[in-house]
Amino acid sequence: KNQVEQSPQSLIILEGKNCTLQCNYTVSPFSNLRWYKQDTGRGPVSLTIMTFSENTKSNGRYTATLDADTKQSSLHITASQLSDSASYICVVSVRSGANNLFFGTGTRLTVIP
Amino acid sequence: KAGVTQTPRYLIKTRGQQVTLSCSPISGHRSVSWYQQTPGQGLQFLFEYFSETQRNKGNFPGRFSGRQFSNSRSEMNVSTLELGDSALYLCASSLAGSGGFETQYFGPGTRLLVL
């Protein structure tokens, strides 16, 4: 069964600290993995997209890693800011077929001053 | 370039009623996908339209339907509303869709409350 699981469900950190969010998937055949940021009351916004051959990809203070062998990805946020408070959603797509996007339920990050 | 727009932003309906939500994609985008988002289930795929044709469909009952117009604008309809239909409904557009390597651009969503 194709699944995407994220951990932790929620996280509270102090401003300026780093944090790492996890995404494990059983989706096959794998095509790519994306991380989205969703602010409260708004639609998700794409942060990164990673293919099978990519291990690391950065977007400013966000760094995503992918281990296609263990089917794990992480999103590392450096020097967190209050504006990082949001839900982070991991999305994995398969190479073919209908309904080829599989969504995690997200990690709710709260950055406090 | 304007982003994806959705109307209305908020909606309150009662059980048994029907509702129509609208989505205008980014100019030039031909694929429009609809998602339901609830706190417990996260984002769930409803359906995708491309060039006025439904290309993919998720596991939702027939009460959920949609269509796409020649200008790529899309509407989603939910008939005989149930309490469990209360959710944020998100629309996303992309150039050609079908997952793959294209980035989907999401609208702000329509928050539907069924009483």
mmCIF file of C-alpha atoms in Angstrom:
data_model
loop_
_atom_site.group_PDB
_atom_site.id
_atom_site.type_symbol
_atom_site.label_atom_id
_atom_site.label_comp_id
_atom_site.label_asym_id
_atom_site.label_seq_id
_atom_site.Cartn_x
_atom_site.Cartn_y
_atom_site.Cartn_z
ATOM 1 C CA LYS A 1 0.000 0.000 0.000
ATOM 2 C CA ASN A 2 1.352 3.410 -0.981
ATOM 3 C CA GLN A 3 1.776 5.521 2.121
ATOM 4 C CA VAL A 4 3.569 8.629 3.289
ATOM 5 C CA GLU A 5 4.153 9.115 6.997
ATOM 6 C CA GLN A 6 5.531 12.222 8.632
ATOM 7 C CA SER A 7 6.960 12.782 12.063
ATOM 8 C CA PRO A 8 6.628 14.400 14.425
ATOM 9 C CA GLN A 9 2.994 15.445 14.102
ATOM 10 C CA SER A 10 3.794 18.717 15.812
ATOM 11 C CA LEU A 11 6.883 20.503 17.014
ATOM 12 C CA ILE A 12 7.571 23.620 19.064
ATOM 13 C CA ILE A 13 11.003 25.226 18.929
ATOM 14 C CA LEU A 14 12.609 28.461 20.025
ATOM 15 C CA GLU A 15 13.380 31.105 17.459
ATOM 16 C CA GLY A 16 16.910 30.708 16.128
ATOM 17 C CA LYS A 17 17.084 26.977 16.752
ATOM 18 C CA ASN A 18 17.366 24.294 14.083
ATOM 19 C CA CYS A 19 14.918 21.471 13.542
ATOM 20 C CA THR A 20 14.469 18.410 11.349
ATOM 21 C CA LEU A 21 11.228 16.993 10.036
ATOM 22 C CA GLN A 22 10.947 13.410 8.816
ATOM 23 C CA CYS A 23 9.088 11.773 5.971
ATOM 24 C CA ASN A 24 8.990 8.008 5.385
ATOM 25 C CA TYR A 25 7.273 6.529 2.385
ATOM 26 C CA THR A 26 6.371 3.191 0.897
ATOM 27 C CA VAL A 27 5.336 4.617 -2.466
ATOM 28 C CA SER A 28 6.471 2.701 -5.527
ATOM 29 C CA PRO A 29 7.582 3.146 -8.261
ATOM 30 C CA PHE A 30 9.083 6.360 -6.961
ATOM 31 C CA SER A 31 9.241 9.405 -9.192
ATOM 32 C CA ASN A 32 9.944 12.392 -6.979
ATOM 33 C CA LEU A 33 9.408 13.823 -3.534
ATOM 34 C CA ARG A 34 8.329 17.334 -2.679
ATOM 35 C CA TRP A 35 8.134 19.363 0.462
ATOM 36 C CA TYR A 36 5.440 21.990 0.787
ATOM 37 C CA LYS A 37 4.983 24.717 3.386
ATOM 38 C CA GLN A 38 1.435 25.642 4.285
ATOM 39 C CA ASP A 39 0.756 28.730 6.350
ATOM 40 C CA THR A 40 -2.443 28.770 8.354
ATOM 41 C CA GLY A 41 -5.398 29.646 6.164
ATOM 42 C CA ARG A 42 -3.424 29.487 2.939
ATOM 43 C CA GLY A 43 -2.645 26.931 0.266
ATOM 44 C CA PRO A 44 0.602 24.932 0.259
ATOM 45 C CA VAL A 45 3.684 26.420 -1.383
ATOM 46 C CA SER A 46 6.387 24.249 -2.900
ATOM 47 C CA LEU A 47 9.786 24.325 -1.149
ATOM 48 C CA THR A 48 11.778 21.638 -2.931
ATOM 49 C CA ILE A 49 11.382 18.766 -5.348
ATOM 50 C CA MET A 50 13.829 15.872 -5.352
ATOM 51 C CA THR A 51 14.316 13.054 -7.798
ATOM 52 C CA PHE A 52 15.709 9.580 -7.231
ATOM 53 C CA SER A 53 19.293 10.639 -7.931
ATOM 54 C CA GLU A 54 19.335 13.692 -5.678
ATOM 55 C CA ASN A 55 20.495 13.346 -2.070
ATOM 56 C CA THR A 56 20.319 16.947 -0.940
ATOM 57 C CA LYS A 57 18.645 20.102 -2.120
ATOM 58 C CA SER A 58 18.577 23.485 -0.444
ATOM 59 C CA ASN A 59 16.240 26.431 -0.632
ATOM 60 C CA GLY A 60 17.577 29.165 1.606
ATOM 61 C CA ARG A 61 17.408 27.986 5.205
ATOM 62 C CA TYR A 62 15.566 24.838 4.139
ATOM 63 C CA THR A 63 17.585 21.732 3.248
ATOM 64 C CA ALA A 64 15.893 18.553 2.115
ATOM 65 C CA THR A 65 17.609 15.183 2.011
ATOM 66 C CA LEU A 66 16.512 11.998 0.317
ATOM 67 C CA ASP A 67 17.622 8.423 0.885
ATOM 68 C CA ALA A 68 15.894 6.442 -1.853
ATOM 69 C CA ASP A 69 17.242 3.154 -0.486
ATOM 70 C CA THR A 70 15.607 3.524 2.907
ATOM 71 C CA LYS A 71 12.724 5.588 1.464
ATOM 72 C CA GLN A 72 13.259 8.409 3.879
ATOM 73 C CA SER A 73 13.439 12.151 3.478
ATOM 74 C CA SER A 74 14.082 14.928 5.926
ATOM 75 C CA LEU A 75 13.588 18.661 5.883
ATOM 76 C CA HIS A 76 16.090 20.592 7.973
ATOM 77 C CA ILE A 77 15.341 24.178 8.928
ATOM 78 C CA THR A 78 18.278 26.266 10.036
ATOM 79 C CA ALA A 79 18.118 29.291 12.336
ATOM 80 C CA SER A 80 14.344 29.170 12.561
ATOM 81 C CA GLN A 81 12.274 32.316 12.314
ATOM 82 C CA LEU A 82 8.782 33.093 13.554
ATOM 83 C CA SER A 83 7.616 33.031 9.933
ATOM 84 C CA ASP A 84 8.611 29.377 9.701
ATOM 85 C CA SER A 85 5.571 28.533 11.821
ATOM 86 C CA ALA A 86 3.460 26.469 9.430
ATOM 87 C CA SER A 87 2.571 22.954 8.415
ATOM 88 C CA TYR A 88 5.129 21.120 6.314
ATOM 89 C CA ILE A 89 3.763 18.503 3.961
ATOM 90 C CA CYS A 90 5.705 15.748 2.240
ATOM 91 C CA VAL A 91 4.332 14.614 -1.127
ATOM 92 C CA VAL A 92 5.597 11.606 -3.048
ATOM 93 C CA SER A 93 4.684 10.895 -6.646
ATOM 94 C CA VAL A 94 4.815 7.652 -8.578
ATOM 95 C CA ARG A 95 5.999 7.272 -12.134
ATOM 96 C CA SER A 96 2.728 6.218 -13.666
ATOM 97 C CA GLY A 97 -0.955 5.680 -13.203
ATOM 98 C CA ALA A 98 -3.828 7.723 -11.939
ATOM 99 C CA ASN A 99 -3.870 9.249 -8.471
ATOM 100 C CA ASN A 100 -0.094 9.411 -8.572
ATOM 101 C CA LEU A 101 0.432 11.910 -5.749
ATOM 102 C CA PHE A 102 0.578 10.686 -2.159
ATOM 103 C CA PHE A 103 0.417 13.193 0.664
ATOM 104 C CA GLY A 104 1.659 12.983 4.210
ATOM 105 C CA THR A 105 -0.522 14.467 6.923
ATOM 106 C CA GLY A 106 2.090 17.076 7.691
ATOM 107 C CA THR A 107 4.132 18.324 10.616
ATOM 108 C CA ARG A 108 2.842 21.383 12.416
ATOM 109 C CA LEU A 109 5.836 23.569 13.365
ATOM 110 C CA THR A 110 5.494 26.402 15.839
ATOM 111 C CA VAL A 111 8.414 28.760 16.380
ATOM 112 C CA ILE A 112 8.200 30.772 19.574
ATOM 113 C CA PRO A 113 10.215 33.869 20.505
ATOM 114 C CA LYS B 1 1.257 36.850 -13.065
ATOM 115 C CA ALA B 2 -1.775 36.305 -10.876
ATOM 116 C CA GLY B 3 -1.872 33.199 -8.721
ATOM 117 C CA VAL B 4 -4.580 30.607 -8.374
ATOM 118 C CA THR B 5 -7.789 32.138 -7.124
ATOM 119 C CA GLN B 6 -10.662 30.382 -5.438
ATOM 120 C CA THR B 7 -14.134 31.620 -4.647
ATOM 121 C CA PRO B 8 -15.763 31.845 -2.275
ATOM 122 C CA ARG B 9 -13.178 31.804 0.507
ATOM 123 C CA TYR B 10 -15.657 30.797 3.178
ATOM 124 C CA LEU B 11 -18.982 29.051 2.991
ATOM 125 C CA ILE B 12 -21.544 27.819 5.497
ATOM 126 C CA LYS B 13 -24.148 25.303 4.394
ATOM 127 C CA THR B 14 -26.546 22.916 6.064
ATOM 128 C CA ARG B 15 -26.816 19.178 5.624
ATOM 129 C CA GLY B 16 -28.544 18.106 2.447
ATOM 130 C CA GLN B 17 -27.713 21.264 0.530
ATOM 131 C CA GLN B 18 -25.380 21.409 -2.419
ATOM 132 C CA VAL B 19 -22.442 23.696 -3.042
ATOM 133 C CA THR B 20 -20.354 24.835 -6.002
ATOM 134 C CA LEU B 21 -16.786 26.017 -5.600
ATOM 135 C CA SER B 22 -14.826 27.851 -8.255
ATOM 136 C CA CYS B 23 -11.150 27.875 -9.180
ATOM 137 C CA SER B 24 -9.283 30.058 -11.665
ATOM 138 C CA PRO B 25 -5.829 28.662 -12.480
ATOM 139 C CA ILE B 26 -2.695 30.582 -13.290
ATOM 140 C CA SER B 27 -2.845 31.910 -16.824
ATOM 141 C CA GLY B 28 -1.520 29.297 -19.248
ATOM 142 C CA HIS B 29 -2.020 26.391 -16.857
ATOM 143 C CA ARG B 30 -4.262 23.708 -18.288
ATOM 144 C CA SER B 31 -4.355 21.251 -15.409
ATOM 145 C CA VAL B 32 -6.512 21.840 -12.357
ATOM 146 C CA SER B 33 -6.621 19.472 -9.404
ATOM 147 C CA TRP B 34 -8.911 19.556 -6.410
ATOM 148 C CA TYR B 35 -8.079 18.407 -2.888
ATOM 149 C CA GLN B 36 -9.922 18.094 0.373
ATOM 150 C CA GLN B 37 -7.966 18.899 3.501
ATOM 151 C CA THR B 38 -9.115 17.983 7.001
ATOM 152 C CA PRO B 39 -7.105 17.997 10.245
ATOM 153 C CA GLY B 40 -7.286 14.242 10.625
ATOM 154 C CA GLN B 41 -6.809 13.102 7.027
ATOM 155 C CA GLY B 42 -4.513 15.741 5.608
ATOM 156 C CA LEU B 43 -4.705 16.447 1.903
ATOM 157 C CA GLN B 44 -6.762 14.002 -0.120
ATOM 158 C CA PHE B 45 -6.965 14.042 -3.890
ATOM 159 C CA LEU B 46 -10.421 14.543 -5.374
ATOM 160 C CA PHE B 47 -9.892 14.810 -9.117
ATOM 161 C CA GLU B 48 -7.839 16.395 -11.849
ATOM 162 C CA TYR B 49 -9.032 18.094 -15.001
ATOM 163 C CA PHE B 50 -7.015 18.744 -18.106
ATOM 164 C CA SER B 51 -8.369 20.344 -21.269
ATOM 165 C CA GLU B 52 -11.958 20.060 -20.018
ATOM 166 C CA THR B 53 -11.623 16.316 -19.353
ATOM 167 C CA GLN B 54 -11.398 14.559 -16.017
ATOM 168 C CA ARG B 55 -8.063 12.789 -16.176
ATOM 169 C CA ASN B 56 -7.719 11.372 -12.666
ATOM 170 C CA LYS B 57 -10.131 10.717 -9.848
ATOM 171 C CA GLY B 58 -9.634 9.981 -6.179
ATOM 172 C CA ASN B 59 -11.685 7.759 -3.888
ATOM 173 C CA PHE B 60 -14.580 10.045 -3.141
ATOM 174 C CA PRO B 61 -18.294 9.294 -3.548
ATOM 175 C CA GLY B 62 -20.238 10.420 -6.589
ATOM 176 C CA ARG B 63 -21.627 13.362 -4.613
ATOM 177 C CA PHE B 64 -18.358 15.069 -5.479
ATOM 178 C CA SER B 65 -18.134 16.155 -9.082
ATOM 179 C CA GLY B 66 -16.369 18.751 -11.119
ATOM 180 C CA ARG B 67 -15.878 20.231 -14.518
ATOM 181 C CA GLN B 68 -13.467 22.404 -16.415
ATOM 182 C CA PHE B 69 -14.272 25.078 -18.919
ATOM 183 C CA SER B 70 -12.484 25.980 -22.129
ATOM 184 C CA ASN B 71 -10.620 28.788 -20.346
ATOM 185 C CA SER B 72 -9.295 26.203 -17.841
ATOM 186 C CA ARG B 73 -11.398 27.556 -15.004
ATOM 187 C CA SER B 74 -12.832 24.750 -12.946
ATOM 188 C CA GLU B 75 -15.768 24.204 -10.667
ATOM 189 C CA MET B 76 -16.339 21.575 -8.039
ATOM 190 C CA ASN B 77 -19.791 20.561 -6.866
ATOM 191 C CA VAL B 78 -20.794 18.659 -3.765
ATOM 192 C CA SER B 79 -24.390 17.518 -3.553
ATOM 193 C CA THR B 80 -26.344 16.355 -0.513
ATOM 194 C CA LEU B 81 -23.825 17.782 1.918
ATOM 195 C CA GLU B 82 -22.885 15.813 5.008
ATOM 196 C CA LEU B 83 -21.289 17.041 8.226
ATOM 197 C CA GLY B 84 -18.102 15.209 7.277
ATOM 198 C CA ASP B 85 -17.742 17.350 4.176
ATOM 199 C CA SER B 86 -16.629 20.252 6.341
ATOM 200 C CA ALA B 87 -13.090 20.895 5.187
ATOM 201 C CA LEU B 88 -10.731 23.168 3.345
ATOM 202 C CA TYR B 89 -11.036 22.574 -0.385
ATOM 203 C CA LEU B 90 -7.888 23.392 -2.279
ATOM 204 C CA CYS B 91 -7.431 23.861 -5.963
ATOM 205 C CA ALA B 92 -4.019 23.547 -7.616
ATOM 206 C CA SER B 93 -2.951 24.313 -11.148
ATOM 207 C CA SER B 94 0.000 23.327 -13.262
ATOM 208 C CA LEU B 95 0.974 23.522 -16.901
ATOM 209 C CA ALA B 96 0.168 19.966 -17.884
ATOM 210 C CA GLY B 97 -0.392 18.180 -14.605
ATOM 211 C CA SER B 98 -0.415 14.444 -13.864
ATOM 212 C CA GLY B 99 2.085 14.751 -11.014
ATOM 213 C CA GLY B 100 5.443 14.207 -12.594
ATOM 214 C CA PHE B 101 7.964 16.970 -12.230
ATOM 215 C CA GLU B 102 5.666 19.911 -12.503
ATOM 216 C CA THR B 103 5.082 22.053 -9.490
ATOM 217 C CA GLN B 104 1.485 22.496 -8.531
ATOM 218 C CA TYR B 105 0.507 25.978 -7.447
ATOM 219 C CA PHE B 106 -2.187 26.003 -4.835
ATOM 220 C CA GLY B 107 -4.922 28.523 -4.284
ATOM 221 C CA PRO B 108 -5.857 29.801 -0.825
ATOM 222 C CA GLY B 109 -8.708 27.337 -0.544
ATOM 223 C CA THR B 110 -12.402 27.496 0.226
ATOM 224 C CA ARG B 111 -13.296 26.672 3.801
ATOM 225 C CA LEU B 112 -16.633 24.889 3.878
ATOM 226 C CA LEU B 113 -18.564 24.401 7.085
ATOM 227 C CA VAL B 114 -21.570 22.105 7.020
ATOM 228 C CA LEU B 115 -24.012 22.505 9.909
#
